Amino acid sequence: MKLIITDLETLPCRVDGEYKLIRPGRPFRHCVGCFGCWIKTPGVCVIHDGCEMTGRDLSKCSELILVSRCVYGCTSPFVKNVLDRAISYIHPYFAVRGGEMHHRRRYENRLTVSAYFYGPDITEAERATAERIVQANAVNYDGGAGPVRFFQGPEELEGVTL
Amino acid sequence: MTVLINGSPKHSGSASGTLLDILKGHMRAEPVMTCLHGPEPGTESLKTLAEGDVWVFAFPLYVDSVPSHLLACLTELEQLAREKQPKVYAVVNCGFYEGRQNRPALEIIENFCARAGCRWCGGVGAGGGGALSTLAKLGKGPAGPVDAALRELAENIGSGSRQENRYVTLGIPRLMYKLAGEMGWRKMIKANGGRARDLDKRIT
Ligand SMILES: Cc1cc2nc3c(=O)[nH]c(=O)nc-3n(C[C@H](O)[C@H](O)[C@H](O)COP(=O)(O)O)c2cc1C
């Protein structure tokens, strides 16, 4: 399954196969850094506003696809919030990978992270940052990195199949 | 006037707060403190930021970048930064051992400055955030490298100079940090009425 997280109300791209879509609707509260999803209700965020199960959703997918406005080289606050709220996907214990500290995995699925960024004038520096972040996310999820692509606006995504 | 901005979502006990306290201790001119704990900058912080000619953001690394609430605040602050042209520094801390993992977060602040047309002056990326507040209380020993980086940052803020990003970690071995951290998680889950093996729980 594909998990698609987007800040667009309607996804302009076509999607091949089964997928779950997380998009703006009911407002999600921001992560407060309490680690309750590791030490109070492991695997589930303690804020019950519809965003609490994203860690589990990640465990059911083979592809995580971000479709987002590029904000200073990051995803938009909406997409970033969903990712922040989903750290229960990984285990609090540490593992060393590629000479760096990361987290151990909680689940067995291996996912690929890809990103489709849009924005009218994304700079070279922002692209470099975005690519670096997707790569780092892939390592942190103990998964792989898929394509990172940039578009002038959401309309350009119409021709894309995810 | 220099404004130190605590961008952790935690209202108390944050590593970002500890880092700012250490930084403040090294500064000659008294800075003003403010915080961005939620996705919108409050009127108080907006007022303080508008008066500042130097902004120092301190925040945790979340999913290899800036926490979403702070990212939302940055989009709100872009216009103010464009008008006021502050010099901007940042101190990012992360839960992993290596300070270098904070690099993308420092880049985001740099990219924010480029958008706002204000001056990015560099920052510090500190690893070992989970033990920072505890070790800082013990004096300079294990927190020494972080302390030194913040001293250098304070000097550069004082003289208005730009610096290269500095990546530092605690003066304890990585294995020790890992074991202490994992013991910490077991203690915390037990304090919440769970068992150590609940840390491994899988939701179906
Ligand atoms: C949602 C979330 C995501 C995090 N992502 C990372 C990460 O990608 N890399 C890392 O090293 N630490 C990560 N951390 C750990 C924090 O950076 C660390 O706990 C930090 O010391 C918190 O700082 P604060 O007390 O100033 O908020 C994450 C923590 C949370 C709550």
Short mmCIF file of C-alpha atoms and ligand atoms in Angstrom, two decimals:
data_model
loop_
_atom_site.label_atom_id
_atom_site.label_comp_id
_atom_site.label_asym_id
_atom_site.label_seq_id
_atom_site.Cartn_x
_atom_site.Cartn_y
_atom_site.Cartn_z
CA MET A 1 0.00 0.00 0.00
CA LYS A 2 1.01 3.62 -0.55
CA LEU A 3 0.60 6.25 2.11
CA ILE A 4 0.28 9.68 0.55
CA ILE A 5 0.48 12.77 2.72
CA THR A 6 -0.41 16.03 1.01
CA ASP A 7 -1.29 19.60 1.87
CA LEU A 8 -3.55 19.83 -1.20
CA GLU A 9 -7.30 19.49 -0.70
CA THR A 10 -7.53 17.45 -3.88
CA LEU A 11 -4.68 15.36 -5.13
CA PRO A 12 -3.92 16.37 -8.72
CA CYS A 13 -1.91 13.21 -9.53
CA ARG A 14 -3.15 9.78 -10.52
CA VAL A 15 -2.29 6.92 -8.24
CA ASP A 16 -1.54 3.35 -9.26
CA GLY A 17 -2.83 0.67 -6.88
CA GLU A 18 -4.08 0.80 -3.33
CA TYR A 19 -3.38 3.87 -1.25
CA LYS A 20 -4.35 5.84 1.81
CA LEU A 21 -4.45 9.62 1.58
CA ILE A 22 -3.91 12.05 4.43
CA ARG A 23 -4.87 15.59 3.46
CA PRO A 24 -6.10 18.77 5.12
CA GLY A 25 -9.51 18.54 6.70
CA ARG A 26 -10.02 18.37 10.40
CA PRO A 27 -7.22 20.46 11.91
CA PHE A 28 -4.45 18.41 13.53
CA ARG A 29 -2.76 19.68 16.67
CA HIS A 30 1.02 19.92 16.65
CA CYS A 31 3.35 17.46 18.36
CA VAL A 32 4.23 18.66 21.85
CA GLY A 33 7.33 16.52 22.21
CA CYS A 34 5.97 14.43 25.09
CA PHE A 35 7.06 11.03 23.69
CA GLY A 36 3.71 9.66 24.90
CA CYS A 37 3.59 7.61 21.66
CA TRP A 38 6.62 5.69 22.99
CA ILE A 39 6.09 5.59 26.74
CA LYS A 40 2.37 6.04 27.47
CA THR A 41 0.47 4.43 24.62
CA PRO A 42 3.27 2.89 22.55
CA GLY A 43 2.49 3.07 18.84
CA VAL A 44 -0.30 5.64 19.15
CA CYS A 45 -0.04 9.43 19.61
CA VAL A 46 -1.72 10.63 22.80
CA ILE A 47 -3.49 13.49 21.01
CA HIS A 48 -6.70 11.98 19.68
CA ASP A 49 -7.70 14.25 16.82
CA GLY A 50 -7.64 11.87 13.88
CA CYS A 51 -3.86 11.97 13.39
CA GLU A 52 -2.95 9.54 16.17
CA MET A 53 -2.68 6.37 14.07
CA THR A 54 -0.25 7.55 11.40
CA GLY A 55 2.62 5.56 12.96
CA ARG A 56 0.61 2.39 12.42
CA ASP A 57 -0.39 3.53 8.91
CA LEU A 58 3.31 3.76 8.05
CA SER A 59 3.74 0.14 9.15
CA LYS A 60 1.19 -0.94 6.57
CA CYS A 61 2.74 0.72 3.57
CA SER A 62 5.64 0.06 1.26
CA GLU A 63 5.77 3.61 -0.04
CA LEU A 64 5.49 6.92 1.77
CA ILE A 65 4.79 9.66 -0.74
CA LEU A 66 4.84 13.34 0.21
CA VAL A 67 3.11 15.82 -2.07
CA SER A 68 3.80 19.21 -0.61
CA ARG A 69 4.54 22.84 -1.08
CA CYS A 70 8.26 23.35 -0.54
CA VAL A 71 8.78 25.63 2.45
CA TYR A 72 12.43 26.68 2.88
CA GLY A 73 13.48 23.24 1.66
CA CYS A 74 11.11 21.40 3.98
CA THR A 75 7.58 20.15 3.40
CA SER A 76 4.75 22.49 4.39
CA PRO A 77 3.75 22.75 8.07
CA PHE A 78 0.71 20.49 7.46
CA VAL A 79 2.70 17.62 5.96
CA LYS A 80 5.53 18.11 8.45
CA ASN A 81 3.06 17.93 11.32
CA VAL A 82 1.72 14.57 10.16
CA LEU A 83 5.30 13.29 10.04
CA ASP A 84 6.09 14.69 13.50
CA ARG A 85 2.98 13.02 14.87
CA ALA A 86 4.02 9.65 13.41
CA ILE A 87 7.34 8.94 15.13
CA SER A 88 5.77 5.96 16.90
CA TYR A 89 6.46 4.13 13.63
CA ILE A 90 9.98 3.69 14.98
CA HIS A 91 11.15 2.27 18.29
CA PRO A 92 12.69 4.51 20.96
CA TYR A 93 15.82 2.35 21.23
CA PHE A 94 18.85 3.32 19.22
CA ALA A 95 20.68 1.55 16.41
CA VAL A 96 23.85 2.59 14.64
CA ARG A 97 23.50 2.69 10.85
CA GLY A 98 26.14 3.96 8.47
CA GLY A 99 28.22 5.15 11.41
CA GLU A 100 25.40 7.31 12.79
CA MET A 101 22.88 6.88 15.52
CA HIS A 102 19.29 6.23 14.47
CA HIS A 103 16.31 4.39 15.90
CA ARG A 104 15.61 0.72 15.90
CA ARG A 105 12.59 -0.36 13.89
CA ARG A 106 9.26 -1.23 15.56
CA TYR A 107 7.69 -2.88 12.53
CA GLU A 108 9.05 -5.14 9.82
CA ASN A 109 7.88 -3.40 6.64
CA ARG A 110 10.45 -1.57 4.57
CA LEU A 111 9.26 1.64 3.01
CA THR A 112 10.52 3.95 0.32
CA VAL A 113 10.18 7.69 0.87
CA SER A 114 9.58 9.91 -2.14
CA ALA A 115 8.56 13.53 -2.41
CA TYR A 116 6.86 15.76 -4.95
CA PHE A 117 7.46 19.37 -4.04
CA TYR A 118 5.71 22.27 -5.67
CA GLY A 119 6.26 26.01 -5.51
CA PRO A 120 6.79 28.81 -8.04
CA ASP A 121 10.46 29.54 -7.46
CA ILE A 122 12.09 26.82 -5.41
CA THR A 123 15.77 27.76 -5.11
CA GLU A 124 18.78 25.51 -5.66
CA ALA A 125 19.55 25.67 -1.94
CA GLU A 126 15.99 24.65 -1.07
CA ARG A 127 16.19 21.71 -3.47
CA ALA A 128 19.43 20.55 -1.90
CA THR A 129 17.92 20.76 1.58
CA ALA A 130 14.76 18.92 0.50
CA GLU A 131 16.80 16.12 -1.04
CA ARG A 132 18.97 15.86 2.04
CA ILE A 133 15.92 15.63 4.30
CA VAL A 134 14.23 12.89 2.26
CA GLN A 135 17.48 10.94 2.26
CA ALA A 136 17.82 11.37 6.05
CA ASN A 137 14.18 10.34 6.57
CA ALA A 138 14.77 7.18 4.57
CA VAL A 139 17.73 6.27 6.78
CA ASN A 140 15.77 7.07 9.93
CA TYR A 141 12.90 4.85 8.87
CA ASP A 142 15.46 2.19 7.90
CA GLY A 143 13.95 2.30 4.44
CA GLY A 144 14.97 3.59 1.04
CA ALA A 145 14.79 6.92 -0.76
CA GLY A 146 12.67 7.21 -3.89
CA PRO A 147 12.46 10.14 -6.30
CA VAL A 148 12.44 13.74 -5.10
CA ARG A 149 10.89 15.97 -7.75
CA PHE A 150 10.08 19.65 -8.03
CA PHE A 151 7.21 21.37 -9.82
CA GLN A 152 6.23 24.99 -10.41
CA GLY A 153 2.74 24.47 -8.99
CA PRO A 154 0.11 21.84 -8.15
CA GLU A 155 -1.27 22.00 -11.73
CA GLU A 156 2.02 20.60 -13.03
CA LEU A 157 1.40 17.50 -10.94
CA GLU A 158 -1.60 16.59 -13.05
CA GLY A 159 0.50 14.56 -15.44
CA VAL A 160 2.19 12.61 -12.66
CA THR A 161 1.28 9.08 -11.65
CA LEU A 162 2.26 8.14 -8.12
CA MET B 1 18.88 44.04 21.06
CA THR B 2 19.34 40.28 20.81
CA VAL B 3 16.27 38.08 21.12
CA LEU B 4 16.74 34.46 22.19
CA ILE B 5 13.81 32.40 20.91
CA ASN B 6 12.93 29.06 22.47
CA GLY B 7 11.29 27.13 19.63
CA SER B 8 10.73 23.86 21.47
CA PRO B 9 7.05 22.98 21.86
CA LYS B 10 7.81 22.17 25.51
CA HIS B 11 6.82 24.90 27.94
CA SER B 12 9.45 23.81 30.46
CA GLY B 13 12.39 21.48 30.77
CA SER B 14 13.51 21.67 27.15
CA ALA B 15 17.07 21.11 25.99
CA SER B 16 16.59 24.23 23.85
CA GLY B 17 15.95 26.20 27.05
CA THR B 18 19.12 24.79 28.61
CA LEU B 19 21.15 25.73 25.53
CA LEU B 20 19.77 29.26 25.59
CA ASP B 21 20.58 29.59 29.30
CA ILE B 22 24.17 28.56 28.63
CA LEU B 23 24.38 30.92 25.66
CA LYS B 24 22.96 33.78 27.72
CA GLY B 25 25.57 33.11 30.40
CA HIS B 26 28.29 33.77 27.82
CA MET B 27 26.79 36.95 26.40
CA ARG B 28 28.08 40.36 27.44
CA ALA B 29 24.93 42.31 26.62
CA GLU B 30 21.76 41.07 28.27
CA PRO B 31 19.48 39.42 25.69
CA VAL B 32 15.69 39.28 25.77
CA MET B 33 13.99 35.87 25.85
CA THR B 34 10.87 34.85 24.02
CA CYS B 35 9.29 31.59 22.92
CA LEU B 36 7.48 30.01 20.01
CA HIS B 37 5.85 26.94 21.57
CA GLY B 38 2.87 26.81 19.22
CA PRO B 39 2.15 27.25 15.50
CA GLU B 40 1.42 30.97 15.77
CA PRO B 41 3.73 33.58 17.23
CA GLY B 42 1.87 35.32 20.06
CA THR B 43 1.51 39.10 20.17
CA GLU B 44 4.14 39.32 22.92
CA SER B 45 6.76 37.45 20.90
CA LEU B 46 5.91 39.43 17.77
CA LYS B 47 6.45 42.65 19.69
CA THR B 48 9.75 41.43 21.12
CA LEU B 49 10.97 40.19 17.74
CA ALA B 50 10.05 43.48 16.09
CA GLU B 51 12.36 45.24 18.55
CA GLY B 52 15.25 42.85 18.05
CA ASP B 53 18.04 43.32 15.56
CA VAL B 54 19.44 39.85 16.26
CA TRP B 55 17.27 36.73 16.37
CA VAL B 56 18.64 33.48 17.80
CA PHE B 57 16.38 30.48 17.26
CA ALA B 58 16.89 27.44 19.51
CA PHE B 59 14.84 24.36 18.74
CA PRO B 60 14.85 20.56 18.58
CA LEU B 61 15.35 18.52 15.43
CA TYR B 62 12.08 16.81 14.48
CA VAL B 63 12.13 14.19 11.71
CA ASP B 64 15.39 15.59 10.35
CA SER B 65 14.14 19.14 10.15
CA VAL B 66 12.28 21.94 11.91
CA PRO B 67 9.27 21.02 14.14
CA SER B 68 6.02 21.74 12.28
CA HIS B 69 4.80 24.40 14.71
CA LEU B 70 8.03 26.35 14.30
CA LEU B 71 7.93 25.98 10.53
CA ALA B 72 4.44 27.51 10.63
CA CYS B 73 5.80 30.36 12.78
CA LEU B 74 8.64 30.99 10.32
CA THR B 75 6.16 31.48 7.49
CA GLU B 76 4.39 34.03 9.72
CA LEU B 77 7.66 35.76 10.59
CA GLU B 78 9.00 36.02 7.04
CA GLN B 79 7.41 39.41 6.43
CA LEU B 80 8.66 40.81 9.75
CA ALA B 81 12.16 39.54 8.95
CA ARG B 82 11.96 41.24 5.56
CA GLU B 83 11.00 44.55 7.17
CA LYS B 84 13.33 44.46 10.18
CA GLN B 85 16.32 42.75 8.57
CA PRO B 86 17.57 41.01 11.73
CA LYS B 87 20.79 39.02 11.83
CA VAL B 88 19.75 35.43 12.40
CA TYR B 89 21.57 32.66 14.29
CA ALA B 90 20.28 29.22 15.30
CA VAL B 91 21.02 26.48 17.82
CA VAL B 92 19.50 23.12 16.96
CA ASN B 93 19.70 20.07 19.21
CA CYS B 94 18.80 16.51 18.41
CA GLY B 95 18.21 13.27 20.27
CA PHE B 96 20.81 11.36 18.32
CA TYR B 97 24.44 11.54 19.29
CA GLU B 98 25.93 13.28 16.28
CA GLY B 99 25.51 17.03 16.08
CA ARG B 100 25.91 16.83 12.30
CA GLN B 101 22.43 15.37 11.96
CA ASN B 102 21.11 18.89 12.58
CA ARG B 103 22.51 20.16 9.30
CA PRO B 104 19.23 20.20 7.31
CA ALA B 105 17.50 22.14 10.10
CA LEU B 106 20.19 24.83 10.05
CA GLU B 107 19.83 24.94 6.27
CA ILE B 108 16.10 25.55 6.62
CA ILE B 109 16.78 28.62 8.76
CA GLU B 110 19.36 29.75 6.21
CA ASN B 111 16.80 29.27 3.42
CA PHE B 112 14.26 31.23 5.47
CA CYS B 113 16.76 34.10 5.70
CA ALA B 114 17.35 33.98 1.94
CA ARG B 115 13.59 34.25 1.34
CA ALA B 116 13.26 37.14 3.78
CA GLY B 117 16.42 38.80 2.46
CA CYS B 118 17.88 39.03 5.95
CA ARG B 119 21.34 37.99 7.14
CA TRP B 120 21.98 34.34 8.05
CA CYS B 121 24.90 34.33 10.46
CA GLY B 122 25.33 30.61 11.17
CA GLY B 123 24.68 28.38 14.10
CA VAL B 124 25.36 25.35 16.23
CA GLY B 125 24.05 21.81 15.82
CA ALA B 126 24.30 19.87 19.08
CA GLY B 127 23.85 16.12 19.41
CA GLY B 128 22.98 14.23 22.57
CA GLY B 129 19.98 16.45 23.35
CA GLY B 130 18.41 13.78 25.56
CA ALA B 131 21.14 14.15 28.17
CA LEU B 132 21.96 17.82 27.74
CA SER B 133 19.97 19.31 30.56
CA THR B 134 21.13 16.68 33.08
CA LEU B 135 24.79 16.90 32.08
CA ALA B 136 24.82 20.69 31.90
CA LYS B 137 23.93 20.75 35.60
CA LEU B 138 27.10 18.80 36.35
CA GLY B 139 29.21 21.69 35.11
CA LYS B 140 31.43 21.88 32.07
CA GLY B 141 32.74 18.24 32.07
CA PRO B 142 30.61 16.17 29.69
CA ALA B 143 28.76 19.22 28.36
CA GLY B 144 32.11 20.98 27.74
CA PRO B 145 32.13 20.74 23.92
CA VAL B 146 28.61 22.18 23.75
CA ASP B 147 29.55 24.91 26.18
CA ALA B 148 32.59 25.84 24.06
CA ALA B 149 30.49 26.05 20.88
CA LEU B 150 27.98 28.30 22.63
CA ARG B 151 30.74 30.50 23.97
CA GLU B 152 32.02 31.00 20.44
CA LEU B 153 28.48 31.70 19.23
CA ALA B 154 28.00 34.29 22.01
CA GLU B 155 31.19 36.03 20.92
CA ASN B 156 30.05 36.15 17.32
CA ILE B 157 26.64 37.45 18.31
CA GLY B 158 28.37 40.11 20.41
CA SER B 159 30.53 41.27 17.52
CA GLY B 160 27.81 40.78 14.90
CA SER B 161 29.96 38.30 12.98
CA ARG B 162 28.90 35.45 10.79
CA GLN B 163 30.20 31.99 11.69
CA GLU B 164 30.46 28.61 10.03
CA ASN B 165 27.96 26.13 11.39
CA ARG B 166 29.52 24.20 14.28
CA TYR B 167 28.51 20.61 14.97
CA VAL B 168 29.19 19.30 18.46
CA THR B 169 28.21 16.50 20.76
CA LEU B 170 28.56 15.66 24.41
CA GLY B 171 31.88 14.60 25.84
CA ILE B 172 30.68 11.06 26.62
CA PRO B 173 31.04 7.97 24.41
CA ARG B 174 28.20 7.16 22.06
CA LEU B 175 27.67 3.74 23.63
CA MET B 176 27.23 5.27 27.05
CA TYR B 177 24.70 7.76 25.67
CA LYS B 178 22.82 4.93 23.94
CA LEU B 179 22.65 2.72 27.04
CA ALA B 180 21.66 5.59 29.32
CA GLY B 181 18.99 6.66 26.83
CA GLU B 182 17.52 3.18 26.58
CA MET B 183 17.50 2.84 30.35
CA GLY B 184 15.68 6.15 30.43
CA TRP B 185 12.92 4.85 28.12
CA ARG B 186 12.43 1.76 30.33
CA LYS B 187 12.18 3.94 33.43
CA MET B 188 9.70 6.27 31.76
CA ILE B 189 7.38 3.55 30.53
CA LYS B 190 7.37 1.99 34.00
CA ALA B 191 6.63 5.37 35.57
CA ASN B 192 3.59 5.46 33.26
CA GLY B 193 2.34 2.10 34.54
CA GLY B 194 3.70 0.01 31.64
CA ARG B 195 6.32 -2.72 31.35
CA ALA B 196 9.66 -2.48 29.54
CA ARG B 197 8.46 -4.89 26.86
CA ASP B 198 5.53 -2.60 26.02
CA LEU B 199 8.12 -0.39 24.33
CA ASP B 200 8.09 -3.00 21.52
CA LYS B 201 4.33 -2.93 21.04
CA ARG B 202 3.02 -3.18 17.48
CA ILE B 203 -0.38 -1.82 16.57
CA THR B 204 -2.28 -3.88 14.05
C1 LIG C 1 8.39 14.28 16.81
C2 LIG C 1 9.84 14.17 17.14
C3 LIG C 1 10.75 13.95 16.13
C4 LIG C 1 12.12 13.85 16.40
N1 LIG C 1 12.99 13.62 15.37
C5 LIG C 1 14.33 13.51 15.63
C6 LIG C 1 15.24 13.28 14.58
O1 LIG C 1 14.88 13.18 13.39
N2 LIG C 1 16.55 13.15 14.89
C7 LIG C 1 17.00 13.27 16.18
O2 LIG C 1 18.21 13.13 16.41
N3 LIG C 1 16.14 13.52 17.20
C8 LIG C 1 14.82 13.65 16.95
N4 LIG C 1 13.95 13.91 17.98
C9 LIG C 1 14.48 14.08 19.34
C10 LIG C 1 14.57 15.55 19.78
O3 LIG C 1 15.31 16.30 18.85
C11 LIG C 1 15.28 15.60 21.15
O4 LIG C 1 14.49 14.93 22.08
C12 LIG C 1 15.58 17.03 21.61
O5 LIG C 1 16.54 16.96 22.65
C13 LIG C 1 14.34 17.76 22.15
O6 LIG C 1 14.71 19.10 22.39
P1 LIG C 1 13.82 20.10 23.28
O7 LIG C 1 13.86 19.53 24.69
O8 LIG C 1 14.51 21.40 23.17
O9 LIG C 1 12.44 20.12 22.73
C14 LIG C 1 12.58 13.98 17.74
C15 LIG C 1 11.65 14.20 18.76
C16 LIG C 1 10.30 14.28 18.49
C17 LIG C 1 9.32 14.52 19.60
#
